[in-house]
Amino acid sequence: MTHLLNLLAAIALLVWGTHLVRTDILRVLGANLRKVLAQSVSHRFKAAGSGLAVTALVQSSTATAIIVSAFVGQGLMALPSALAVMLGADIGTSLMAVLFASDLSWLSPLFIFIGVVLFISRQSTNVGRVGRILIGLGLMLLALGLVKASANVLTQAPAARALLASLSSDLLLEITVGALLAVLSYSSLAIVLLTATLAATQVVPVDVALGLVLGANLGSGLLAVLTTLNANVETRQVPLGNLVFKLMGVALAAPFISLWLQHAHPFLGDVSAVIVLFHLSFNLLTGLLFIGLTQQVARWVEYWLPKSPKNTVTGRQRHLDPSALATPSLALTCAVREAMRQADEVETMLIGVLEVIKNNDHDLSQRLQKMDDTVDELYSDIKYYLTKISREALSEKEGQRWTDIISFTINMEQIGDIIERVLMDVEDKKIRLGREFSEAGLKEITELHNRLINNLRLGMSVFLNGTLRDAQKLIEEKTRFRQLEQEYASTHLERLSANTLSSIETSSLHLDLISDLKRINSHICSIAYPILDSAGMVAPSRLRASVPQAQGLTESR
């Protein structure tokens, strides 16, 4: 029993080491890996090469599948190109299996020692995350040695020998077991390495091990499908297409297992090499045979998973891809895109306000007020999505971006609420009573409104690009807007003194309106404070005043 527990613990350590390496490489290089993949869409062989390179680093074709699926879901990559990336990704993970199957046990203590020193000294930085990567690599190498040692002891037991003697090759069962193990461990790489080690120590026969390897390949494709089940249709198409390739590959390779054993085993000699090179050969041949079929398989997948017609609700949710949460930098990009959709809704509402005021358009006012519900729902969706991103997985820069997104969406939500109240006031105090602003008053409101639209668009640019010059310009506009608000309030009082009838009738609404426009402008201009703070150009008290709600939300988590 003790030896069996030792073997299970070694297997768990192998899976955990793989997890450490995968997650921390994504944290350190996530943005760069996404850039490599995004720039590889021009040619299918280039796409396959980028998939190979990225997966060799993250040691998980499933992680690559999730990243690429998110790209397709956001319309940043065509489905055939994404399928080519996945063919390369499978080759990448099989190359890593060949590397780890060689005797690198001497590196294990070195990696663990250096990794622990780096992690303890600089935990919250990229240096600390590199330390975790080295720890993961060291644990993987250590685990493989422990698996081999435990298996050697275990196979000496009479009960184990009797069990091994009773094993007979059932290829379908082996493929099923291999697929199940890959899904449960969240790593086909770990299962292939484990299978190679167990076969080398005679725990499982070589032919059985090859069946398990085919199953592990199938399981990695199934795992990506399961991981993206709750995503939109476009995102789910990539894992399904990759699973189709794996099914066809397994169907073609299964009859040749005996042929591989007959020719490769005597030539290679080492059982572990026979297993991992079979894994590599399988993925190489699958890639070469099927890379010309990416267009055809894409058509099949689009037929099986047709894109649903976009309506207001489903279209609104399309950027918040749940599968992207595994890659924090990608998830933040999704949140930014959805925040810009929220800002677009606010811009539409704000543009419509002037039309309602000028034309007394009650129906338009009602439609615009309903749009505030969409703005509020977008804010709730983005906030909930961001809370599902692990803050520990974010770098310092990404953590600041997380806060900026929350702050931006809060400001947009509050602007939407102000616009809704403005429209209600216009209905109650102007449209229903049949009153009109004076010509001078309407001109003032129009001037403030036009400045507000320009400032909102500038604020959106500041949020998206983080340009210091634009942030400074936005703050300058805040001062100018406040001056205009005071000036127009004074001129309005002068018109009241002159007993201008239209000014007297709309006085309360006029003053409230220019005050509300100034409040909207203040929310827009607060977008600039994080940029200016990063450049050391804003007082800490001013920054704290601009984003209290974002800080409160962070603390509540």
XYZ file of C-alpha atoms in Angstrom:
557
model
C 0.000 0.000 0.000
C 2.864 2.394 0.835
C 4.488 1.855 -2.539
C 1.181 2.479 -4.305
C 0.705 5.741 -2.392
C 4.239 6.769 -3.321
C 3.432 6.163 -6.980
C 0.180 8.154 -6.776
C 1.966 11.011 -4.994
C 4.655 11.073 -7.685
C 1.962 11.210 -10.385
C 0.232 14.081 -8.549
C 3.571 15.904 -8.290
C 4.104 15.515 -12.036
C 0.673 16.987 -12.789
C 1.255 19.829 -10.324
C 4.654 20.673 -11.802
C 3.096 20.824 -15.272
C 0.399 23.142 -13.916
C 2.972 25.484 -12.343
C 4.976 25.774 -15.551
C 1.901 26.363 -17.710
C 0.213 28.989 -15.535
C 3.322 31.035 -14.766
C 4.586 31.111 -18.344
C 1.173 32.464 -19.314
C 1.479 35.100 -16.578
C 4.965 36.191 -17.616
C 4.639 35.940 -21.391
C 0.870 35.977 -21.911
C 0.731 39.252 -23.856
C 3.747 38.333 -26.015
C 2.379 34.864 -26.746
C -0.921 36.398 -27.826
C 0.970 38.799 -30.098
C 2.874 35.926 -31.736
C -0.359 34.027 -32.371
C -2.246 37.096 -33.605
C 0.468 37.883 -36.162
C 0.547 34.360 -37.590
C -2.724 34.369 -39.500
C -1.337 35.160 -42.969
C -0.244 31.602 -43.866
C -1.246 28.186 -42.540
C 2.342 26.936 -42.147
C 3.293 30.143 -40.338
C 0.276 29.659 -38.088
C 1.310 26.073 -37.348
C 4.847 27.235 -36.554
C 3.602 29.830 -34.077
C 1.384 27.215 -32.431
C 4.393 24.907 -32.108
C 6.550 27.643 -30.535
C 3.917 28.881 -28.089
C 2.939 25.396 -26.946
C 6.570 24.358 -26.486
C 6.774 27.205 -23.964
C 3.484 26.738 -22.103
C 3.679 22.913 -22.345
C -0.042 22.622 -22.919
C -1.894 22.436 -26.215
C -5.090 22.971 -24.184
C -3.838 26.387 -23.028
C -3.016 27.307 -26.623
C -6.455 26.120 -27.718
C -8.103 28.405 -25.151
C -6.079 31.439 -26.295
C -6.745 30.790 -29.992
C -10.424 30.073 -29.334
C -10.747 33.456 -27.645
C -9.174 35.100 -30.722
C -11.710 33.451 -33.007
C -14.522 34.353 -30.603
C -13.498 38.030 -30.804
C -13.141 37.970 -34.590
C -9.349 38.470 -34.453
C -8.471 35.230 -36.240
C -10.155 33.137 -38.927
C -11.178 29.596 -38.009
C -8.945 27.838 -40.618
C -5.888 29.734 -39.332
C -6.777 28.813 -35.762
C -7.017 25.134 -36.707
C -3.563 25.360 -38.318
C -2.232 26.846 -35.067
C -3.642 23.867 -33.175
C -1.945 21.360 -35.482
C 1.342 23.065 -34.665
C 0.455 23.170 -30.973
C 0.112 19.383 -30.846
C 3.582 19.013 -32.358
C 4.931 21.463 -29.772
C 3.663 19.512 -26.792
C 4.997 16.227 -28.244
C 8.453 17.799 -28.671
C 8.420 18.700 -24.979
C 7.550 15.094 -24.157
C 10.654 13.928 -26.046
C 12.775 16.460 -24.148
C 11.494 15.487 -20.716
C 11.775 11.757 -21.453
C 15.569 12.078 -21.696
C 17.643 11.804 -18.512
C 17.554 15.323 -17.104
C 17.278 14.316 -13.460
C 20.479 16.198 -12.637
C 18.715 19.445 -13.470
C 15.920 18.888 -10.944
C 17.739 20.043 -7.768
C 19.334 22.962 -9.636
C 15.983 24.199 -10.991
C 14.249 23.842 -7.634
C 17.035 25.610 -5.715
C 17.282 28.576 -8.115
C 13.495 28.740 -8.449
C 12.910 28.898 -4.687
C 15.557 31.625 -4.254
C 14.004 33.739 -7.025
C 10.441 33.192 -5.820
C 11.116 34.009 -2.162
C 13.170 37.095 -2.961
C 10.771 38.632 -5.542
C 7.387 36.942 -5.127
C 5.086 39.515 -6.723
C 7.277 40.281 -9.753
C 8.091 38.511 -13.009
C 11.350 37.363 -11.423
C 9.321 35.501 -8.809
C 7.125 33.991 -11.513
C 10.212 32.792 -13.403
C 11.228 31.194 -10.114
C 7.896 29.349 -10.010
C 8.469 28.154 -13.583
C 11.852 26.728 -12.579
C 10.278 25.106 -9.519
C 7.653 23.521 -11.759
C 10.286 22.192 -14.171
C 12.305 20.815 -11.267
C 9.238 19.138 -9.788
C 8.387 17.541 -13.135
C 11.880 16.046 -13.436
C 11.829 14.960 -9.793
C 8.380 13.422 -10.203
C 9.466 11.384 -13.215
C 12.325 9.930 -11.169
C 9.958 9.168 -8.282
C 7.484 7.495 -10.647
C 10.242 5.297 -12.019
C 11.531 4.344 -8.548
C 8.045 3.647 -7.144
C 7.053 1.633 -10.194
C 10.197 -0.503 -9.971
C 9.418 -1.399 -6.368
C 5.732 -1.927 -7.071
C 6.308 -4.336 -9.954
C 8.316 -6.636 -7.695
C 5.200 -7.444 -5.652
C 3.617 -10.836 -6.522
C 0.142 -9.304 -6.830
C 1.384 -6.688 -9.303
C 3.165 -9.327 -11.383
C -0.004 -11.410 -11.526
C -2.017 -8.376 -12.588
C 0.446 -7.473 -15.337
C 0.452 -11.034 -16.606
C -3.323 -10.925 -16.981
C -3.298 -7.743 -19.101
C -4.362 -8.214 -22.688
C -4.344 -5.524 -25.336
C -7.760 -3.929 -25.940
C -7.015 -0.879 -28.061
C -10.395 0.785 -27.672
C -10.209 0.444 -23.891
C -6.644 1.787 -23.830
C -7.620 4.833 -25.900
C -10.598 5.474 -23.621
C -8.495 5.198 -20.457
C -5.777 7.454 -21.894
C -8.349 10.090 -22.875
C -9.980 9.948 -19.442
C -6.632 10.336 -17.668
C -5.704 13.349 -19.835
C -9.003 15.048 -19.039
C -8.743 14.344 -15.295
C -5.132 15.538 -15.055
C -5.698 18.544 -17.355
C -2.482 17.620 -19.151
C -1.835 15.183 -21.974
C 1.902 15.897 -21.576
C 1.886 14.572 -18.020
C 0.027 11.420 -19.094
C 2.401 10.731 -22.005
C 5.436 11.135 -19.730
C 3.809 8.959 -17.089
C 2.965 6.276 -19.653
C 6.530 6.288 -21.009
C 7.932 5.896 -17.486
C 5.529 3.097 -16.562
C 6.294 1.253 -19.803
C 10.055 1.614 -19.199
C 9.626 0.016 -15.756
C 7.420 -2.761 -17.199
C 4.356 -1.682 -15.257
C 2.388 -1.652 -18.522
C 3.233 -3.473 -21.791
C 4.565 -1.353 -24.629
C 1.585 -1.991 -26.919
C -0.791 -0.968 -24.146
C 1.274 2.179 -23.555
C 0.958 3.191 -27.214
C -2.820 2.848 -26.979
C -2.771 5.079 -23.878
C -0.717 7.662 -25.800
C -3.325 7.776 -28.570
C -5.971 8.209 -25.904
C -4.012 11.032 -24.245
C -3.916 12.879 -27.574
C -7.646 12.416 -27.953
C -8.180 13.504 -24.357
C -6.341 16.803 -24.864
C -8.743 17.651 -27.696
C -11.737 16.628 -25.609
C -10.465 18.689 -22.681
C -10.416 21.885 -24.755
C -13.983 21.169 -25.914
C -15.146 20.722 -22.313
C -13.300 23.848 -21.154
C -15.080 26.060 -23.700
C -18.574 24.571 -23.373
C -20.012 27.760 -21.863
C -18.343 30.086 -24.382
C -19.947 31.554 -27.496
C -20.249 29.541 -30.705
C -17.219 31.087 -32.408
C -15.009 30.205 -29.447
C -16.234 26.594 -29.319
C -15.535 26.002 -33.004
C -11.734 25.817 -32.611
C -11.636 23.006 -30.007
C -14.243 21.052 -31.958
C -12.215 21.328 -35.179
C -9.066 20.265 -33.344
C -10.928 17.278 -31.888
C -11.976 16.295 -35.419
C -8.305 16.261 -36.475
C -7.413 14.119 -33.461
C -10.230 11.650 -34.132
C -9.135 11.258 -37.749
C -5.503 10.948 -36.661
C -6.259 8.254 -34.071
C -8.383 6.347 -36.588
C -5.500 6.379 -39.074
C -2.737 5.598 -36.545
C -4.424 2.815 -34.556
C -3.940 0.079 -37.212
C -0.197 0.853 -37.430
C 0.691 0.378 -33.753
C 1.932 -3.162 -34.352
C 3.955 -1.952 -37.352
C 5.597 0.732 -35.191
C 6.502 -1.838 -32.561
C 7.874 -4.196 -35.190
C 10.241 -1.652 -36.772
C 10.828 1.142 -34.243
C 11.234 -0.908 -31.073
C 14.280 -2.927 -32.209
C 15.852 0.175 -33.747
C 15.343 2.507 -30.766
C 15.812 -0.057 -28.029
C 14.830 2.224 -25.124
C 11.144 1.690 -24.325
C 10.658 5.269 -23.130
C 11.995 6.566 -26.456
C 9.648 4.242 -28.333
C 6.665 5.809 -26.527
C 7.542 9.507 -26.794
C 8.753 9.238 -30.399
C 5.509 7.487 -31.303
C 3.716 10.454 -29.737
C 5.856 12.878 -31.765
C 5.455 10.903 -34.996
C 1.697 10.758 -34.540
C 1.394 14.545 -34.208
C 3.893 15.272 -36.980
C 2.067 13.047 -39.466
C -1.315 14.380 -38.342
C -0.093 17.931 -38.938
C 1.406 17.168 -42.347
C -1.600 15.158 -43.537
C -4.317 17.511 -42.332
C -2.878 21.020 -42.639
C -4.294 21.151 -46.153
C -7.752 20.303 -44.785
C -8.154 23.246 -42.416
C -10.630 24.982 -44.761
C -12.715 21.826 -45.154
C -12.792 21.012 -41.438
C -13.643 24.652 -40.705
C -16.676 24.318 -42.998
C -17.733 21.130 -41.204
C -17.450 22.785 -37.824
C -19.345 25.880 -38.949
C -22.094 23.581 -40.209
C -22.259 21.664 -36.906
C -21.973 24.833 -34.801
C -23.595 27.602 -36.868
C -23.256 31.161 -35.635
C -26.480 32.403 -34.121
C -27.934 35.690 -35.415
C -26.731 38.531 -33.214
C -29.418 40.342 -31.255
C -28.917 43.066 -28.673
C -28.382 40.704 -25.770
C -26.161 38.061 -27.329
C -24.170 40.669 -29.218
C -23.624 42.584 -26.013
C -22.094 39.567 -24.306
C -19.770 38.473 -27.089
C -16.502 39.974 -25.786
C -16.615 38.548 -22.251
C -15.238 35.142 -23.177
C -15.163 32.760 -20.149
C -12.442 30.643 -21.764
C -10.103 33.665 -21.775
C -10.100 33.776 -17.955
C -7.329 31.166 -17.941
C -5.063 33.810 -19.524
C -5.414 36.999 -17.429
C -3.871 39.328 -20.026
C -6.325 38.045 -22.630
C -9.249 38.341 -20.200
C -8.347 41.989 -19.550
C -8.412 42.614 -23.313
C -11.899 41.097 -23.462
C -13.022 43.361 -20.613
C -11.582 46.436 -22.353
C -13.466 45.620 -25.548
C -16.717 45.236 -23.613
C -16.059 48.474 -21.702
C -15.761 50.265 -25.045
C -19.148 48.838 -26.018
C -20.542 50.301 -22.808
C -18.989 53.669 -23.689
C -20.548 53.482 -27.168
C -23.980 53.061 -25.553
C -23.323 56.084 -23.321
C -22.194 58.133 -26.325
C -25.411 57.285 -28.175
C -27.447 58.369 -25.151
C -25.514 61.611 -24.790
C -25.834 62.519 -28.485
C -29.578 61.900 -28.285
C -30.064 64.274 -25.349
C -29.667 67.354 -27.530
C -32.149 66.003 -30.078
C -34.709 65.513 -27.308
C -34.132 69.063 -26.022
C -34.355 70.695 -29.456
C -37.291 68.707 -30.855
C -39.228 67.800 -27.691
C -39.015 64.182 -28.896
C -40.726 62.186 -26.156
C -40.382 58.814 -27.929
C -36.647 59.283 -28.400
C -36.347 60.220 -24.739
C -38.019 56.963 -23.721
C -35.734 54.917 -25.960
C -32.654 56.610 -24.579
C -33.750 56.022 -21.009
C -34.147 52.317 -21.722
C -30.573 52.273 -22.992
C -29.435 53.063 -19.452
C -30.591 49.559 -18.488
C -28.149 48.182 -21.058
C -25.367 50.386 -19.673
C -26.091 49.131 -16.149
C -26.144 45.501 -17.275
C -22.869 45.937 -19.125
C -21.308 47.383 -15.982
C -22.536 44.424 -13.917
C -21.311 41.911 -16.506
C -17.859 43.493 -16.781
C -17.505 43.787 -13.003
C -18.495 40.155 -12.462
C -16.150 39.024 -15.250
C -13.220 40.924 -13.743
C -13.836 39.485 -10.279
C -13.305 36.018 -11.769
C -9.747 36.938 -12.817
C -7.248 35.863 -10.185
C -5.533 39.021 -8.891
C -2.506 36.914 -7.938
C -2.101 35.983 -11.604
C -1.780 39.629 -12.649
C 1.463 41.536 -12.954
C 1.677 44.997 -11.388
C 0.872 46.640 -14.719
C -2.053 44.280 -15.341
C -3.334 44.902 -11.822
C -3.394 48.635 -12.542
C -5.220 47.965 -15.810
C -7.769 45.877 -13.872
C -8.428 48.880 -11.614
C -8.594 51.277 -14.580
C -11.245 49.129 -16.292
C -13.370 49.023 -13.149
C -13.025 52.796 -12.701
C -13.911 53.443 -16.355
C -17.040 51.277 -16.265
C -18.169 52.901 -13.006
C -17.844 56.339 -14.597
C -19.778 55.212 -17.678
C -22.516 53.718 -15.515
C -22.833 56.920 -13.482
C -22.896 59.045 -16.647
C -25.730 56.860 -17.930
C -27.661 57.439 -14.705
C -27.170 61.221 -14.960
C -28.343 61.229 -18.578
C -31.441 59.255 -17.607
C -32.294 61.819 -14.898
C -31.657 64.684 -17.336
C -34.094 63.162 -19.832
C -36.728 62.714 -17.133
C -36.331 66.368 -16.114
C -36.632 67.521 -19.732
C -39.859 65.507 -20.087
C -41.349 66.851 -16.848
C -40.229 70.492 -17.062
C -40.172 71.147 -20.792
C -41.889 68.639 -23.083
C -45.089 68.104 -21.049
C -45.431 71.809 -20.265
C -44.693 72.845 -23.862
C -41.901 75.230 -22.890
C -38.845 76.277 -24.900
C -35.383 77.570 -24.028
C -34.466 81.052 -25.136
C -32.316 81.261 -28.234
C -29.292 82.297 -26.178
C -29.947 79.577 -23.589
C -30.224 76.863 -26.242
C -27.011 78.091 -27.823
C -25.204 77.759 -24.468
C -26.540 74.261 -23.896
C -25.532 73.255 -27.422
C -22.012 74.564 -26.867
C -21.618 72.613 -23.615
C -23.118 69.509 -25.204
C -20.726 69.592 -28.170
C -17.752 69.985 -25.843
C -19.054 67.086 -23.789
C -19.255 64.778 -26.806
C -15.693 65.671 -27.808
C -14.466 65.126 -24.254
C -16.190 61.743 -24.044
C -14.494 60.604 -27.234
C -11.177 61.923 -25.944
C -11.745 60.077 -22.658
C -12.409 56.842 -24.541
C -9.139 57.341 -26.415
C -7.274 57.968 -23.146
C -8.707 54.789 -21.642
C -7.865 52.741 -24.713
C -4.398 54.090 -25.518
C -3.161 55.676 -22.287
C -1.616 58.680 -24.079
C -0.212 61.209 -21.610
C -0.770 64.192 -23.921
C -4.458 63.342 -24.363
C -4.829 62.843 -20.605
C -3.388 66.326 -20.008
C -5.720 67.782 -22.617
C -8.693 66.126 -20.922
C -7.821 67.740 -17.582
C -7.430 71.114 -19.304
C -10.928 70.628 -20.760
C -12.258 70.069 -17.247
C -11.059 73.510 -16.196
C -12.452 75.135 -19.358
C -15.811 73.386 -18.945
C -16.115 74.588 -15.344
C -15.413 78.149 -16.451
C -18.083 77.915 -19.161
C -20.612 76.507 -16.698
C -20.060 79.444 -14.351
C -20.156 81.935 -17.230
C -23.401 80.534 -18.654
C -25.048 80.457 -15.239
C -24.247 84.172 -14.879
C -25.570 85.073 -18.329
C -28.738 83.119 -17.583
C -29.289 85.168 -14.425
C -28.816 88.316 -16.504
C -31.570 87.167 -18.851
C -33.815 86.599 -15.852
C -33.132 90.162 -14.744
C -34.237 91.300 -18.201
C -37.552 89.442 -17.661
C -37.079 87.158 -20.669
C -40.185 84.966 -20.511
C -38.664 81.761 -21.959
C -35.699 82.073 -19.601
C -37.989 82.521 -16.593
C -40.099 79.459 -17.537
C -37.091 77.176 -18.049
C -34.787 78.691 -15.408
C -34.771 75.716 -13.045
C -34.272 73.221 -15.869
C -31.563 75.357 -17.499
C -29.470 75.651 -14.328
C -29.926 71.968 -13.458
C -29.006 70.984 -16.998
C -25.705 72.858 -17.188
C -24.862 71.570 -13.692
C -25.571 67.978 -14.779
C -23.474 68.432 -17.910
C -20.594 69.604 -15.722
C -20.996 66.512 -13.526
C -20.886 64.294 -16.606
C -17.735 66.083 -17.732
C -16.139 65.483 -14.324
C -16.739 61.740 -14.646
C -15.211 61.790 -18.127
C -12.144 63.718 -17.010
C -11.489 61.362 -14.088
C -10.436 58.782 -16.702
C -7.226 60.794 -17.104
C -6.086 60.627 -13.473
C -4.524 57.116 -13.502
C -2.454 58.075 -16.572
C -1.276 61.307 -14.982
C -0.572 59.549 -11.686
C 1.672 57.037 -13.443
C 3.632 59.988 -14.835
C 3.782 61.625 -11.379
C 1.672 64.577 -12.503
C -1.271 64.419 -10.088
C -1.555 64.806 -6.334
C -2.382 61.583 -4.435
C -5.430 63.207 -2.833
C -6.811 64.077 -6.275
C -6.341 60.484 -7.477
C -8.019 59.052 -4.386
C -10.974 61.329 -4.925
C -11.367 60.191 -8.530
C -11.520 56.432 -8.051
C -12.980 55.684 -4.592
C -15.492 53.180 -5.890
C -12.888 51.152 -7.745
C -10.793 50.953 -4.591
C -13.828 49.961 -2.557
C -14.641 47.172 -4.978
C -11.044 45.919 -4.837
C -11.129 45.853 -1.040
C -14.474 44.045 -0.994
C -12.958 41.204 -2.982
